Structures are given as structure tokens and as C-alpha cells.
Short mmCIF file of C-alpha atoms in Angstrom, two decimals:
data_model
loop_
_atom_site.label_atom_id
_atom_site.label_comp_id
_atom_site.label_asym_id
_atom_site.label_seq_id
_atom_site.Cartn_x
_atom_site.Cartn_y
_atom_site.Cartn_z
CA ARG A 182 -170.93 -49.02 55.38
CA ASP A 183 -169.71 -45.56 54.51
CA ASN A 184 -172.81 -43.59 55.45
CA ILE A 185 -173.52 -44.48 59.06
CA TRP A 186 -174.79 -41.81 61.42
CA ALA A 187 -175.03 -42.42 65.14
CA ASN A 188 -176.91 -41.19 68.15
CA SER A 189 -175.56 -41.78 71.67
CA PHE A 190 -177.76 -42.46 74.68
CA SER A 191 -176.29 -40.74 77.74
CA ASN A 192 -177.75 -39.35 80.96
CA GLY A 193 -181.25 -40.39 79.93
CA ALA A 194 -181.27 -38.66 76.55
CA TRP A 195 -180.22 -39.29 72.97
CA GLY A 196 -177.96 -36.77 71.30
CA THR A 197 -178.09 -35.41 67.78
CA ALA A 198 -177.18 -37.87 65.04
CA GLN A 199 -173.63 -37.41 63.76
CA LYS A 200 -171.70 -39.14 60.98
CA ILE A 201 -169.30 -41.59 62.59
CA ASP A 202 -166.09 -43.43 61.87
CA THR A 203 -166.88 -47.02 62.81
CA GLU A 204 -163.29 -47.45 64.00
CA ASP A 205 -163.83 -44.91 66.83
CA LEU A 206 -167.29 -45.04 68.39
CA GLY A 207 -166.15 -43.71 71.77
CA ASP A 208 -167.29 -44.94 75.19
CA ALA A 209 -168.22 -48.61 74.81
CA SER A 210 -170.74 -48.37 77.66
CA ILE A 211 -173.00 -46.01 75.67
CA PRO A 212 -175.32 -47.86 73.26
CA GLN A 213 -175.34 -46.60 69.68
CA ILE A 214 -178.27 -46.50 67.30
CA ALA A 215 -177.57 -45.26 63.82
CA MET A 216 -179.27 -44.39 60.60
CA ASP A 217 -177.84 -45.77 57.41
CA ALA A 218 -178.12 -42.84 55.01
CA SER A 219 -177.55 -45.07 51.99
CA GLY A 220 -180.04 -47.77 52.97
CA ASN A 221 -183.56 -48.29 54.20
CA ALA A 222 -182.63 -49.23 57.74
CA VAL A 223 -181.72 -48.10 61.21
CA VAL A 224 -178.73 -49.98 62.59
CA VAL A 225 -177.52 -50.77 66.10
CA ILE A 226 -173.76 -50.81 66.58
CA ASP A 227 -172.03 -52.97 69.17
CA GLN A 228 -169.31 -50.66 70.49
CA PRO A 229 -166.84 -53.19 71.89
CA THR A 230 -166.52 -54.81 68.45
CA ASN A 231 -167.63 -51.85 66.26
CA ASN A 232 -169.85 -54.28 64.37
CA VAL A 233 -173.43 -53.79 63.32
CA ARG A 234 -175.39 -55.81 65.90
CA ALA A 235 -178.81 -55.39 64.31
CA THR A 236 -180.34 -53.91 61.19
CA ILE A 237 -183.92 -52.72 61.48
CA PRO A 238 -185.66 -52.30 58.10
CA VAL A 239 -187.71 -49.09 58.05
CA GLY A 240 -188.61 -48.83 54.36
CA ALA A 241 -186.65 -45.68 53.45
CA PRO A 242 -183.54 -43.74 54.42
CA SER A 243 -183.97 -41.75 57.63
CA SER A 244 -182.92 -38.16 58.16
CA ALA A 245 -183.17 -38.10 61.97
CA VAL A 246 -183.20 -40.65 64.76
CA VAL A 247 -184.32 -39.75 68.29
CA ALA A 248 -185.34 -41.79 71.31
CA SER A 249 -187.58 -41.44 74.31
CA ALA A 250 -185.85 -40.33 77.51
CA ASP A 251 -186.34 -43.79 79.03
CA GLY A 252 -184.77 -45.40 75.97
CA THR A 253 -187.71 -47.70 75.21
CA ARG A 254 -188.71 -46.17 71.86
CA VAL A 255 -186.71 -44.90 68.91
CA TYR A 256 -188.24 -42.69 66.21
CA ALA A 257 -186.77 -42.38 62.70
CA THR A 258 -188.00 -39.76 60.23
CA LEU A 259 -188.50 -41.30 56.78
CA THR A 260 -188.26 -38.39 54.38
CA ASN A 261 -189.07 -40.34 51.20
CA LEU A 262 -192.14 -41.96 52.78
CA ASP A 263 -193.46 -38.79 54.49
CA ALA A 264 -193.62 -40.82 57.70
CA VAL A 265 -191.97 -41.67 61.02
CA ALA A 266 -191.00 -45.21 62.04
CA VAL A 267 -191.64 -46.12 65.69
CA ILE A 268 -189.11 -48.71 66.87
CA ASP A 269 -189.19 -50.78 70.07
CA ALA A 270 -185.66 -50.42 71.47
CA THR A 271 -185.77 -53.79 73.22
CA SER A 272 -187.09 -56.06 70.46
CA LEU A 273 -185.56 -53.86 67.71
CA THR A 274 -188.73 -54.09 65.65
CA VAL A 275 -190.86 -51.45 63.97
CA LEU A 276 -194.11 -51.02 65.92
CA ALA A 277 -195.73 -48.52 63.57
CA THR A 278 -195.14 -46.21 60.64
CA VAL A 279 -196.93 -42.91 61.18
CA PRO A 280 -197.78 -40.71 58.16
CA VAL A 281 -196.76 -37.09 58.87
CA GLY A 282 -196.61 -35.56 55.39
CA ASP A 283 -194.14 -33.50 53.37
CA ALA A 284 -190.66 -34.93 53.97
CA PRO A 285 -190.13 -35.02 57.75
CA SER A 286 -186.66 -34.06 58.91
CA ALA A 287 -185.89 -32.92 62.47
CA ALA A 288 -187.47 -34.52 65.54
CA VAL A 289 -187.59 -34.15 69.32
CA VAL A 290 -189.39 -36.14 72.01
CA SER A 291 -190.94 -34.57 75.10
CA PRO A 292 -189.08 -35.36 78.35
CA ASN A 293 -191.98 -37.52 79.56
CA GLY A 294 -192.00 -39.43 76.25
CA ARG A 295 -195.66 -38.67 75.53
CA TRP A 296 -195.22 -36.33 72.54
CA LEU A 297 -193.08 -36.49 69.43
CA TYR A 298 -192.52 -33.28 67.45
CA ILE A 299 -191.56 -33.63 63.77
CA THR A 300 -190.76 -30.88 61.26
CA THR A 301 -191.69 -31.15 57.61
CA SER A 302 -190.16 -29.60 54.51
CA LEU A 303 -193.01 -27.06 54.43
CA GLY A 304 -192.04 -25.71 57.85
CA VAL A 305 -194.90 -27.38 59.71
CA VAL A 306 -194.42 -29.09 63.06
CA GLN A 307 -196.50 -32.24 63.45
CA VAL A 308 -197.31 -33.29 67.04
CA ILE A 309 -197.65 -37.04 67.50
CA ASP A 310 -199.20 -38.75 70.53
CA THR A 311 -196.73 -41.57 71.21
CA THR A 312 -199.37 -43.77 72.86
CA SER A 313 -201.84 -43.76 69.94
CA TYR A 314 -199.40 -42.80 67.12
CA ALA A 315 -201.91 -40.18 65.99
CA VAL A 316 -200.96 -36.73 64.68
CA THR A 317 -202.81 -34.47 67.13
CA ALA A 318 -201.72 -31.03 65.89
CA SER A 319 -200.10 -29.33 62.89
CA ILE A 320 -198.35 -26.07 63.72
CA PRO A 321 -197.05 -23.75 60.96
CA THR A 322 -193.71 -22.15 61.86
CA ALA A 323 -192.54 -18.61 61.17
CA GLY A 324 -190.31 -19.67 58.27
CA GLY A 325 -190.09 -22.30 55.60
CA SER A 326 -187.49 -25.04 55.61
CA VAL A 327 -186.44 -26.20 59.07
CA GLY A 328 -182.80 -26.51 60.14
CA GLY A 329 -183.33 -28.09 63.54
CA MET A 330 -185.33 -28.13 66.72
CA ALA A 331 -184.96 -28.38 70.49
CA ILE A 332 -187.23 -28.90 73.48
CA THR A 333 -186.85 -27.41 76.95
CA ALA A 334 -185.94 -29.70 79.84
CA ASN A 335 -189.46 -29.40 81.30
CA GLY A 336 -191.08 -29.89 77.87
CA ASP A 337 -193.05 -26.63 77.95
CA LYS A 338 -191.52 -25.15 74.78
CA VAL A 339 -190.23 -26.43 71.46
CA TYR A 340 -187.88 -24.19 69.48
CA VAL A 341 -187.73 -24.56 65.71
CA ALA A 342 -185.00 -23.02 63.53
CA SER A 343 -186.92 -22.06 60.39
CA GLY A 344 -185.41 -18.77 59.31
CA PRO A 345 -186.44 -16.92 62.43
CA VAL A 346 -186.62 -19.19 65.49
CA SER A 347 -190.19 -20.22 66.24
CA GLU A 348 -191.27 -20.92 69.82
CA ILE A 349 -194.11 -23.40 70.31
CA ASP A 350 -196.07 -23.61 73.55
CA THR A 351 -196.53 -27.35 74.03
CA VAL A 352 -199.54 -26.94 76.33
CA THR A 353 -201.61 -25.15 73.68
CA ASN A 354 -199.63 -26.30 70.59
CA THR A 355 -199.46 -22.72 69.35
CA MET A 356 -196.69 -20.29 68.49
#
């Protein structure tokens, strides 16, 4: 597998997905979940052996993989399907595929795990309720294509790099 990207779970949060060399995955105590950029799956890598422990079919290549702060759910953006896969991190199964429209890319999860924020290729942030898997708001950003996003530690603001940086108030879901 030449195109494996990994996300490390550390201190209660998942980092940003990075391309990895499967010969050097780092600290073996940190679980790794990865997106296979050449396939239609999310993979889990066993660090002590550097082997793929599980392959979770998601139907399309993913462009971002993020997880809830408690590590129970993993979300993979499926650009070619205009959707997000919701994965149970214990059973390693897909619980739902949520349509979000227009090639989703970047993603962040609120610190309490209740809200998932997804950017689309049209510069719109979709807000997903992680209990019902419903899109509850669509927020246009200040620019077009999105380069990345971040959420504050208390979850009050989401910042979206879309040309100028857009700041979203997560209480009102407005810029």
C-alpha cells in the first residue's frame, strides 16, 4: 500500500491525516486509523507489527479522517460520493453514510462530539448532528475552495481557510 495516510489519537484528540511510511509509525501505544487514498476504504494499522489490522469499506476514497474526542466514532469524507462515512471505532463498521453535497474535504468534530463540520468544494460548511446524522445547517464561507479548518478547544468557533479565514459562531451557525 503506497498511499496510506494516518491519523494519530493522542490526548483525547485525533490529529491531521498525514502520509506515512508504514515502516515507521511512531509510538506503538497510539492507535492509527488511516485512509487509503488509492482505495475505497479506511484502514486500521497495528503499530507493533506495522500491518493493516482492519480494512473498513467506505465506498470511495476519503480525503479526510477525523474522530470524536472520546474515540468512539470516526468520520471519513468521501469526495466522490458527496458524503461522509460514520464509522464505529469499536466494531470497525460503517454506521451511516451521510449525504453532504459537493465534494466534502476538510472536517472537524466539536469537543463534545455532538457536531461534525464538513467543508465542500463550493466553500460551504455543512453542520451535521452526530446523533441523528442529519445536516442541520449550511454555512457559506467568505471564499471558495477550502484549504482546511479548525475548531476552538471550547467548540464555540470554527475557523475555515477559504481565501480569507472565515469564523463561524457554532451557537448560531453564522459567520
